[in-house]
Short mmCIF file of N, CA and C in Angstrom, two decimals:
data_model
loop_
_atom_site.label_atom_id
_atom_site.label_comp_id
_atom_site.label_asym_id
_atom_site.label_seq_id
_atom_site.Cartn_x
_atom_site.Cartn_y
_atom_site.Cartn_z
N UNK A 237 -26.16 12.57 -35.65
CA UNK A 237 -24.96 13.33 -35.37
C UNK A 237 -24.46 12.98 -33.96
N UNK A 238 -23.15 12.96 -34.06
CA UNK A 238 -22.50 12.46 -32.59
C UNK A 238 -22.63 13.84 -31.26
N UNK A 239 -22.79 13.54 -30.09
CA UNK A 239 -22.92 14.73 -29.54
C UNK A 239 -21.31 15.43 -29.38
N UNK A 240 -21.26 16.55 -29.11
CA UNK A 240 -20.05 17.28 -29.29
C UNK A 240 -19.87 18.11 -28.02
N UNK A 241 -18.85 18.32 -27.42
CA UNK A 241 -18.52 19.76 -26.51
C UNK A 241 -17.56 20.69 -27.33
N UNK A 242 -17.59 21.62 -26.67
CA UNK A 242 -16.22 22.48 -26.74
C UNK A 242 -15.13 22.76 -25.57
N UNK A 243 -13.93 22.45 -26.30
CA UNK A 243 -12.75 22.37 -25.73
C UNK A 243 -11.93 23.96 -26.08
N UNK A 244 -12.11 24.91 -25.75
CA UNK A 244 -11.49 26.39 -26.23
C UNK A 244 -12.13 26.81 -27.25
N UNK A 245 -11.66 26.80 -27.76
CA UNK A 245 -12.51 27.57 -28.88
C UNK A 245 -13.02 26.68 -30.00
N UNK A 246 -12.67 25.37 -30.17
CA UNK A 246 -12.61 24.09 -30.72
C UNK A 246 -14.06 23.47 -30.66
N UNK A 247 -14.68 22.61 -31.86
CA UNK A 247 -15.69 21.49 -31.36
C UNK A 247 -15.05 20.36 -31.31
N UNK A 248 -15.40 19.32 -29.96
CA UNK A 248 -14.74 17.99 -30.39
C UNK A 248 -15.94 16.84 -30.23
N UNK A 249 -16.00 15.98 -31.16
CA UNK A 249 -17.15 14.91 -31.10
C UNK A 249 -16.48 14.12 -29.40
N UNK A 250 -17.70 13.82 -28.53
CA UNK A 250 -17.30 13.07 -27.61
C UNK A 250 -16.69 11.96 -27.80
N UNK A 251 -16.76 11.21 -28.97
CA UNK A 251 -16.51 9.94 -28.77
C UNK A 251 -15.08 9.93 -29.28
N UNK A 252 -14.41 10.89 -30.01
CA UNK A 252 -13.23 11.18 -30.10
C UNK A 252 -12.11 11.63 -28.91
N UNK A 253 -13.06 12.62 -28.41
CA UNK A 253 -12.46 13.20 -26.91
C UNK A 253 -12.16 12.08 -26.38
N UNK A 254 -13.30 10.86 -25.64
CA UNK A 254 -13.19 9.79 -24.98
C UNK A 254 -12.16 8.76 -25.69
N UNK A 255 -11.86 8.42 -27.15
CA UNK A 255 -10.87 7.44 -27.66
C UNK A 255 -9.53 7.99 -27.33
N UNK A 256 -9.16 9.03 -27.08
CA UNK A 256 -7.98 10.18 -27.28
C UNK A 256 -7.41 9.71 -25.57
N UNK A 257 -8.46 9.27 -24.59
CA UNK A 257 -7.90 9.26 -23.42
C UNK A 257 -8.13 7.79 -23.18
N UNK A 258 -7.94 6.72 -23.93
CA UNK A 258 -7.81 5.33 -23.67
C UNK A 258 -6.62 4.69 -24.61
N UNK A 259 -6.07 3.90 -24.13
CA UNK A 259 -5.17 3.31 -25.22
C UNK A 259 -5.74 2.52 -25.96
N UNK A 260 -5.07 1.61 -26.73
CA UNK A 260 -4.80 0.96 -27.75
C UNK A 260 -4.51 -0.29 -27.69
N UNK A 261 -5.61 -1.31 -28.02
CA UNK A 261 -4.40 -2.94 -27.70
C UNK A 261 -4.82 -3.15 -26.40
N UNK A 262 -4.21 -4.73 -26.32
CA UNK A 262 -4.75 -6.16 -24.91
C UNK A 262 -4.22 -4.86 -23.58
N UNK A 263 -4.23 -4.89 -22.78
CA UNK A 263 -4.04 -5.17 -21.54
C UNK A 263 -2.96 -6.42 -21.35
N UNK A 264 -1.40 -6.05 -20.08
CA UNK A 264 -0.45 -7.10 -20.17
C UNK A 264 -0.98 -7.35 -18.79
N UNK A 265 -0.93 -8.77 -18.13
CA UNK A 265 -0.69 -8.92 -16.53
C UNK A 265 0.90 -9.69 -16.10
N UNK A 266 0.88 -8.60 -15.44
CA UNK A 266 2.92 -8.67 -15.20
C UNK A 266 2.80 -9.81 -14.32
N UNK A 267 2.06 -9.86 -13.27
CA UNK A 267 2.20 -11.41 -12.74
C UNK A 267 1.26 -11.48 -11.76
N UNK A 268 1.02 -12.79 -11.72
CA UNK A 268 -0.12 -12.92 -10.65
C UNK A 268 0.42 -13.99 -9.40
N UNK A 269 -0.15 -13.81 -8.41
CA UNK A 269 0.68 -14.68 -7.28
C UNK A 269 0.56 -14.12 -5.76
N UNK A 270 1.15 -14.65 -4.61
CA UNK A 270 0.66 -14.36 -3.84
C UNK A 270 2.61 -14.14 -3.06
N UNK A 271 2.48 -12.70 -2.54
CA UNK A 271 3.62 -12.65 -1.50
C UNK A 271 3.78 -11.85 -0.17
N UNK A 272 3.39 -13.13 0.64
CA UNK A 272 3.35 -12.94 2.04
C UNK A 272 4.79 -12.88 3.22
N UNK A 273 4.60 -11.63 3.97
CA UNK A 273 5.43 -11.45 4.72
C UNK A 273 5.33 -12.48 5.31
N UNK A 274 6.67 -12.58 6.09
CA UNK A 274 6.97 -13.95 6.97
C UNK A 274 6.07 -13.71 8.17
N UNK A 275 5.88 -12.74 9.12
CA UNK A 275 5.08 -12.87 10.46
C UNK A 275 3.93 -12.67 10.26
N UNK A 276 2.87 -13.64 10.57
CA UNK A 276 1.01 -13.91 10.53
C UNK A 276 0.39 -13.45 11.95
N UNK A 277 -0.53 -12.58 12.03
CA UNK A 277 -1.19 -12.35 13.43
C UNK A 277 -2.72 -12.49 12.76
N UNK A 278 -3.57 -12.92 13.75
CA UNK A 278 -4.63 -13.43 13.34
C UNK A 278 -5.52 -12.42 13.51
N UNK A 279 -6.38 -12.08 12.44
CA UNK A 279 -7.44 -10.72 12.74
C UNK A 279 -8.03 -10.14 14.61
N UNK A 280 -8.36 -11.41 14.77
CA UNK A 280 -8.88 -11.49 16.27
C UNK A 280 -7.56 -10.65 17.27
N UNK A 281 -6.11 -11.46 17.07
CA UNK A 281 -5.12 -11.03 17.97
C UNK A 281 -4.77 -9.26 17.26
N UNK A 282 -5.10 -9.35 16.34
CA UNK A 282 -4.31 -8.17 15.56
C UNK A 282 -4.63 -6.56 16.15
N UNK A 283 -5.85 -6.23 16.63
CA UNK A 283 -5.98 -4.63 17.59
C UNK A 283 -5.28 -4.87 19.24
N UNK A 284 -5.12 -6.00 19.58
CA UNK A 284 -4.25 -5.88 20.67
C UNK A 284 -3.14 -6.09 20.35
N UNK A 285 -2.54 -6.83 19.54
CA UNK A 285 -1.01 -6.43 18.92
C UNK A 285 -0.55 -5.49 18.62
N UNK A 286 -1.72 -4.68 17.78
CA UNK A 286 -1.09 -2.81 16.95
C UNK A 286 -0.86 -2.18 18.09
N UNK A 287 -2.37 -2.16 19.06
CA UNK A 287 -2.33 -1.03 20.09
C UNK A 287 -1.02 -1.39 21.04
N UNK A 288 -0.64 -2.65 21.38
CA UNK A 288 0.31 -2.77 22.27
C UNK A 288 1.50 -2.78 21.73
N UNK A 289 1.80 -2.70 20.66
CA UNK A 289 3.11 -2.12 19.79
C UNK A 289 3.36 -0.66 19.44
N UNK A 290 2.20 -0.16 19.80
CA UNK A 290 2.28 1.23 19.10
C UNK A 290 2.17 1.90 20.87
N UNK A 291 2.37 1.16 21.98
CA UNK A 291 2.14 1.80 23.14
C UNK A 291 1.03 2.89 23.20
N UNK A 292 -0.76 2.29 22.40
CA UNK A 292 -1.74 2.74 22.72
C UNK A 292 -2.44 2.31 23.63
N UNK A 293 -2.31 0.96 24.09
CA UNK A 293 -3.11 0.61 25.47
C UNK A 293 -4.28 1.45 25.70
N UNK A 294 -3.65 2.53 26.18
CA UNK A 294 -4.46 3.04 27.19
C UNK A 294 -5.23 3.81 25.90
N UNK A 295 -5.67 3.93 25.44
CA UNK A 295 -6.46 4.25 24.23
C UNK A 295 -7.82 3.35 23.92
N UNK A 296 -8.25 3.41 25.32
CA UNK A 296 -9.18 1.64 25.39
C UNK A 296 -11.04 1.89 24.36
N UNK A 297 -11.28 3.07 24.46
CA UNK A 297 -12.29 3.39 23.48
C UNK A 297 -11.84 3.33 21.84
N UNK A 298 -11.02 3.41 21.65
CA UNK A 298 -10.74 3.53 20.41
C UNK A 298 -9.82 2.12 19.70
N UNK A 299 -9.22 1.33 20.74
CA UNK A 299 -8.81 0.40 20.71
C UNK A 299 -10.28 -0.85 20.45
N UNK A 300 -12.02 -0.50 20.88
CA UNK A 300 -12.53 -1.33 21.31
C UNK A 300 -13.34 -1.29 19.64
N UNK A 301 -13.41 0.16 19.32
CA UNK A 301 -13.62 0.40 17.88
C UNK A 301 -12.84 -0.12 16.50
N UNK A 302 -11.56 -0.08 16.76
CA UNK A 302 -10.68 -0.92 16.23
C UNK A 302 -10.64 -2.53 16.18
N UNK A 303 -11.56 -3.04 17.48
CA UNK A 303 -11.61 -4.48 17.76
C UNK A 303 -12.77 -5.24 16.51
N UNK A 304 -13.86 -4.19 16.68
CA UNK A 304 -15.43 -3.84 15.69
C UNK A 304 -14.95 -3.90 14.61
N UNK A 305 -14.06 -2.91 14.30
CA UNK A 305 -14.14 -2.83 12.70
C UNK A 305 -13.14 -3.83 12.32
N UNK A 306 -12.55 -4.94 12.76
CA UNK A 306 -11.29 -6.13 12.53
C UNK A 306 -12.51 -7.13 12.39
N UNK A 307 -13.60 -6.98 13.38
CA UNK A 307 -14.85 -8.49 13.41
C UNK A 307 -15.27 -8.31 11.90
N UNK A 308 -15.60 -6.95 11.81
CA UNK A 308 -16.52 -7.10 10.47
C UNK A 308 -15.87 -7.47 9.35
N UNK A 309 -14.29 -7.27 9.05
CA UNK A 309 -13.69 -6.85 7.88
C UNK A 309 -14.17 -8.84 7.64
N UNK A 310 -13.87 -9.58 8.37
CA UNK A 310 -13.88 -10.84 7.30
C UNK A 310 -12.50 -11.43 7.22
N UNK A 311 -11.22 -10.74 7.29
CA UNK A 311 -10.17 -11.11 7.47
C UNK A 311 -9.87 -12.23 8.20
N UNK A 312 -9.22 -13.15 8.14
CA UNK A 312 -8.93 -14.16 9.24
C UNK A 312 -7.15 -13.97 9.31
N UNK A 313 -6.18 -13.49 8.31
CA UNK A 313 -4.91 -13.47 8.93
C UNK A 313 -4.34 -12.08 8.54
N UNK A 314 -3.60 -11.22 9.25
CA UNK A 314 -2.55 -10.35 8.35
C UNK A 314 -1.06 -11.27 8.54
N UNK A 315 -0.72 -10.36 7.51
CA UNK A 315 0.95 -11.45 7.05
C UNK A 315 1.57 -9.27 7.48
N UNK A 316 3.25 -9.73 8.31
CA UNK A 316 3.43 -8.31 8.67
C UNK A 316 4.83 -8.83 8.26
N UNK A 317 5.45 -7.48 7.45
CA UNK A 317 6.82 -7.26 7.68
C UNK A 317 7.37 -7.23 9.21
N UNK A 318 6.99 -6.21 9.62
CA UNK A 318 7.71 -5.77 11.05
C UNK A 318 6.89 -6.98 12.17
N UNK A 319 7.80 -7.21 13.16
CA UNK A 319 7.57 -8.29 14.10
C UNK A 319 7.10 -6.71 15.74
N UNK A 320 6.76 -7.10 16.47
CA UNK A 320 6.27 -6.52 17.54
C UNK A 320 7.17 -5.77 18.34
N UNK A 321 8.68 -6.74 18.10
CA UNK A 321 9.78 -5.99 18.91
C UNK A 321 10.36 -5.02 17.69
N UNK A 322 10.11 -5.17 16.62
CA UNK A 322 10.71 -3.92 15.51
C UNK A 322 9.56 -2.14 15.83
N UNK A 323 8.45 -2.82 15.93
CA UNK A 323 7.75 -1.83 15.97
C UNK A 323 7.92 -1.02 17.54
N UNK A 324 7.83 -1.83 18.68
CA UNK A 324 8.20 -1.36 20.09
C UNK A 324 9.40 -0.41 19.95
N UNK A 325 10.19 -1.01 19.34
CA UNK A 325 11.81 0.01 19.69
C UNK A 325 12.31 1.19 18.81
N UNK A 326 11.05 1.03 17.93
CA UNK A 326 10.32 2.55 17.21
C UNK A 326 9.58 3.14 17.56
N UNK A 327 9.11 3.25 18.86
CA UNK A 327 7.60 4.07 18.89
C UNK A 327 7.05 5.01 18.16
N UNK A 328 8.32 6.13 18.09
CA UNK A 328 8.08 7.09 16.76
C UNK A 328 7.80 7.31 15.64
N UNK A 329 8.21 6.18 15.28
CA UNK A 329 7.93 6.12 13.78
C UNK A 329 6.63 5.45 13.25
N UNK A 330 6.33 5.14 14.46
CA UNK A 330 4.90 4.06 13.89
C UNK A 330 3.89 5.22 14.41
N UNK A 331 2.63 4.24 14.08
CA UNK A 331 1.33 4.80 14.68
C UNK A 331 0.37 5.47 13.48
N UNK A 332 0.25 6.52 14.01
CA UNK A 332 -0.85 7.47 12.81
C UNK A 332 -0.11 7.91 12.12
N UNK A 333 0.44 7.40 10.77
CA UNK A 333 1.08 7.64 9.49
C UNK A 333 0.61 8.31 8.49
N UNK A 334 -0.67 8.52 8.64
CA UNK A 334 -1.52 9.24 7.18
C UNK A 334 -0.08 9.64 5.90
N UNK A 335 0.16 10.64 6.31
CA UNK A 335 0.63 11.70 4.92
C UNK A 335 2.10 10.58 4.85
N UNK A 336 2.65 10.76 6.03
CA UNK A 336 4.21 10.04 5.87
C UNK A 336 4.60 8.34 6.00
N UNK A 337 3.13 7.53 5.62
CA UNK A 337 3.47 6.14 4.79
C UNK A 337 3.80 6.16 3.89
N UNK A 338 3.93 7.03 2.90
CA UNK A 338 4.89 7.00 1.24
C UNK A 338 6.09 6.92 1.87
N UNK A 339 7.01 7.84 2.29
CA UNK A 339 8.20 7.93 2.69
C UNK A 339 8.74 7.09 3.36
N UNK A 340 8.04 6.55 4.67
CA UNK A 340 8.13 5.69 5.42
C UNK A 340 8.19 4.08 4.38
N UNK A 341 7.58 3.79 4.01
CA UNK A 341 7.74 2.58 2.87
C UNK A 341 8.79 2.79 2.04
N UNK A 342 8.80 3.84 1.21
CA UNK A 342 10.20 3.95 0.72
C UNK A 342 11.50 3.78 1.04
N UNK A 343 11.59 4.44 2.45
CA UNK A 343 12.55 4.32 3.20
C UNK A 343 12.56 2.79 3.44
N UNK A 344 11.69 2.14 4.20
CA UNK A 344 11.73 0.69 4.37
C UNK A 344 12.50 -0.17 2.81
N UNK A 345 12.16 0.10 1.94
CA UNK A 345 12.29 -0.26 1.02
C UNK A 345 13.89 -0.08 0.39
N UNK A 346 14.31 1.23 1.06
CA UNK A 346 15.65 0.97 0.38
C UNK A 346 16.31 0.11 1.63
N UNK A 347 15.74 0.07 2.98
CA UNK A 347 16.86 -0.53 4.01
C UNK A 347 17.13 -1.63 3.33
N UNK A 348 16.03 -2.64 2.71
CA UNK A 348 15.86 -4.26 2.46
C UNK A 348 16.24 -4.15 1.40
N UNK A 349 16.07 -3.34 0.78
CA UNK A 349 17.15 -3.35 -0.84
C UNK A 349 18.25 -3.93 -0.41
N UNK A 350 19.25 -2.77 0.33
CA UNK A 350 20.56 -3.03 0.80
C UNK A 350 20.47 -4.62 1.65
N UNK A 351 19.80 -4.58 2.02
CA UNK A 351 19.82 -6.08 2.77
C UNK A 351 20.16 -7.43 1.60
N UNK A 352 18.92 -6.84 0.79
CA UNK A 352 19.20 -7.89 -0.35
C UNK A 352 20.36 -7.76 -1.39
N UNK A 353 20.77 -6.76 -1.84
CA UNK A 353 21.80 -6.39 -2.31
C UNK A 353 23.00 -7.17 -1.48
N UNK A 354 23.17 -7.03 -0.67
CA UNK A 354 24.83 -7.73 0.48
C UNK A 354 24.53 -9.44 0.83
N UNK A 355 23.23 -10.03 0.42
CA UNK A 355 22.77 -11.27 0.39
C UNK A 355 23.28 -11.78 -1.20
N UNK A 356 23.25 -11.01 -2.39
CA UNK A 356 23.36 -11.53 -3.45
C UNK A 356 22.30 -11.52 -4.30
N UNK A 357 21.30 -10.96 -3.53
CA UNK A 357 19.46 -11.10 -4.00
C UNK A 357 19.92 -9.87 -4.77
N UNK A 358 18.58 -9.58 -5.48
CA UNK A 358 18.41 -7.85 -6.26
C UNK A 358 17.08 -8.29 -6.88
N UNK A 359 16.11 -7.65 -5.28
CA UNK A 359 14.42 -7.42 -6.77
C UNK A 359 14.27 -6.37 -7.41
N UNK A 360 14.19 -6.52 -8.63
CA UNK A 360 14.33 -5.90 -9.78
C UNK A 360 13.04 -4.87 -9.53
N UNK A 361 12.02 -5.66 -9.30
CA UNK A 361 10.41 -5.02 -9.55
C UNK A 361 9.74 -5.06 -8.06
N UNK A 362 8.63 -4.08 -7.91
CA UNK A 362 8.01 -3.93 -6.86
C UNK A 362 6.68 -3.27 -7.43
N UNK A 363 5.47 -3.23 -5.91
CA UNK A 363 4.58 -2.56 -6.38
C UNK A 363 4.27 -2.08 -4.99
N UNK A 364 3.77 -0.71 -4.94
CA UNK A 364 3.25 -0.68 -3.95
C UNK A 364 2.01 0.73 -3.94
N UNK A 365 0.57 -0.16 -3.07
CA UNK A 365 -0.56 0.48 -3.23
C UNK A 365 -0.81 1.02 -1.85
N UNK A 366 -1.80 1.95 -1.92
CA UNK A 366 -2.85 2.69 -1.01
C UNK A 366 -3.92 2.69 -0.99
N UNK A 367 -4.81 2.22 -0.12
CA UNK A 367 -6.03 1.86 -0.42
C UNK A 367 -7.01 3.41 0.55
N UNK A 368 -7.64 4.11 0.13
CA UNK A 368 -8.08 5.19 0.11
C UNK A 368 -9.53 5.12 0.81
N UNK A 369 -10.70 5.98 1.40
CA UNK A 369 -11.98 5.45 1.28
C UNK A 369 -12.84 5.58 0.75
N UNK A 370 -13.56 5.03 -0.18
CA UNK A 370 -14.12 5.00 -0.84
C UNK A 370 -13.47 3.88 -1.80
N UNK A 371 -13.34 4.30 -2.94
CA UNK A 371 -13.04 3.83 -4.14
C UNK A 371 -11.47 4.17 -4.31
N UNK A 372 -10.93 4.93 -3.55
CA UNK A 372 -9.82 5.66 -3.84
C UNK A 372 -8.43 4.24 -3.79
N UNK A 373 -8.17 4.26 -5.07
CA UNK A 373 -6.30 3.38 -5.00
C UNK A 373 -5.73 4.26 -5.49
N UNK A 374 -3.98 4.11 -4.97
CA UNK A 374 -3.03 4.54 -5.76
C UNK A 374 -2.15 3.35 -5.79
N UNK A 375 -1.37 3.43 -6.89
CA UNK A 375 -0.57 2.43 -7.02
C UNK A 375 0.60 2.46 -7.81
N UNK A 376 1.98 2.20 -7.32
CA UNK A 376 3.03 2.74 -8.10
C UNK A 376 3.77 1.53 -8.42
N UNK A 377 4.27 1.24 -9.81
CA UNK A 377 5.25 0.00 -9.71
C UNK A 377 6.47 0.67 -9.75
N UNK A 378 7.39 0.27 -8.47
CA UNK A 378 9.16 0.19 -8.84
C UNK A 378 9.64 -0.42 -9.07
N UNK A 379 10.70 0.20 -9.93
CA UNK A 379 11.41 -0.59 -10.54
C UNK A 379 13.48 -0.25 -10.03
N UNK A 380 13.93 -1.16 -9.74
CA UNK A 380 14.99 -0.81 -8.99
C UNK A 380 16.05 -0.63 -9.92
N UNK A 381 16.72 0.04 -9.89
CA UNK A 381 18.03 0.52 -10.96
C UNK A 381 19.57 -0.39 -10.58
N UNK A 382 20.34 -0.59 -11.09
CA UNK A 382 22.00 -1.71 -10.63
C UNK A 382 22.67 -0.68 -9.65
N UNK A 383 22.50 0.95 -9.07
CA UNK A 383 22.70 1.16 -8.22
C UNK A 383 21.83 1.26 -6.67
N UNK A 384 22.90 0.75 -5.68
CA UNK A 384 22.36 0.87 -4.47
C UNK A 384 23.50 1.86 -3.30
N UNK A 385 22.92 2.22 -2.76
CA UNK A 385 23.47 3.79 -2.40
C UNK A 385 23.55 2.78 -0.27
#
């Protein structure tokens, strides 16, 4: 006999419960490929670039922890949207983002829309993730609509 729980007042065989919350059929992969922002800073240069863009300098303990955890990651390049003088003449907006990088990306996202939109461009599709600690992703694909505001 299959093992069973109860769901309300209901018995349900597990292995039903468990088919009920998986689909059906292949798996599609929408595309595979690689797309890198135009500006490269090299892991090594990259905690004195953030901190001196984000006018943390003087943040020199935590800047030296930041240096540690860039050796270990293994990384050898980041690829960056924003260049050093975009981020400088924001101070505000950058830095410790926790809760308000959704918005903040979004927002980024419609400026360059419009950018691309008045170029003649229009990306249709996007994706964009969060990488969490632990195990934790989120990940949303957009998809852009024929209006731009």
């Amino acid at each position: 006999m299959a093992p069973t729980t109860t769901m309300g007042s209901a018995l349900y065989p597990l292995g039903e419960m468990r088919q009920s919350q998986r689909a059906d059929g292949l798996a599609a992969v929408l595309a595979i490929g690689t797309a890198n922002p135009p500006n490269c800073v090299t892991q090594e240069e990259f905690p004195d670039f953030y901190f001196r863009a984000t006018n943390s300098d003087h943040l020199t303990a935590l800047k030296d922890k930041f240096k540690r955890i860039c050796q270990e990651m293994g990384v050898q390049r980041r690829y960056l949207h924003h260049t050093e003088e975009m981020l400088s003449a924001h101070p505000d907006d950058y830095g410790n983002m926790s809760g308000a990088t959704v918005i903040f990306a979004l927002d980024e996202l419609r400026r360059q829309r419009k950018e691309a939109a008045a170029a003649g461009e229009w990306p249709e599709l996007g994706v964009m993730m969060a990488f969490g600690p632990g195990m934790t992703v989120d990940a949303m694909l957009l998809h852009a609509t024929s209006h731009v505001n």
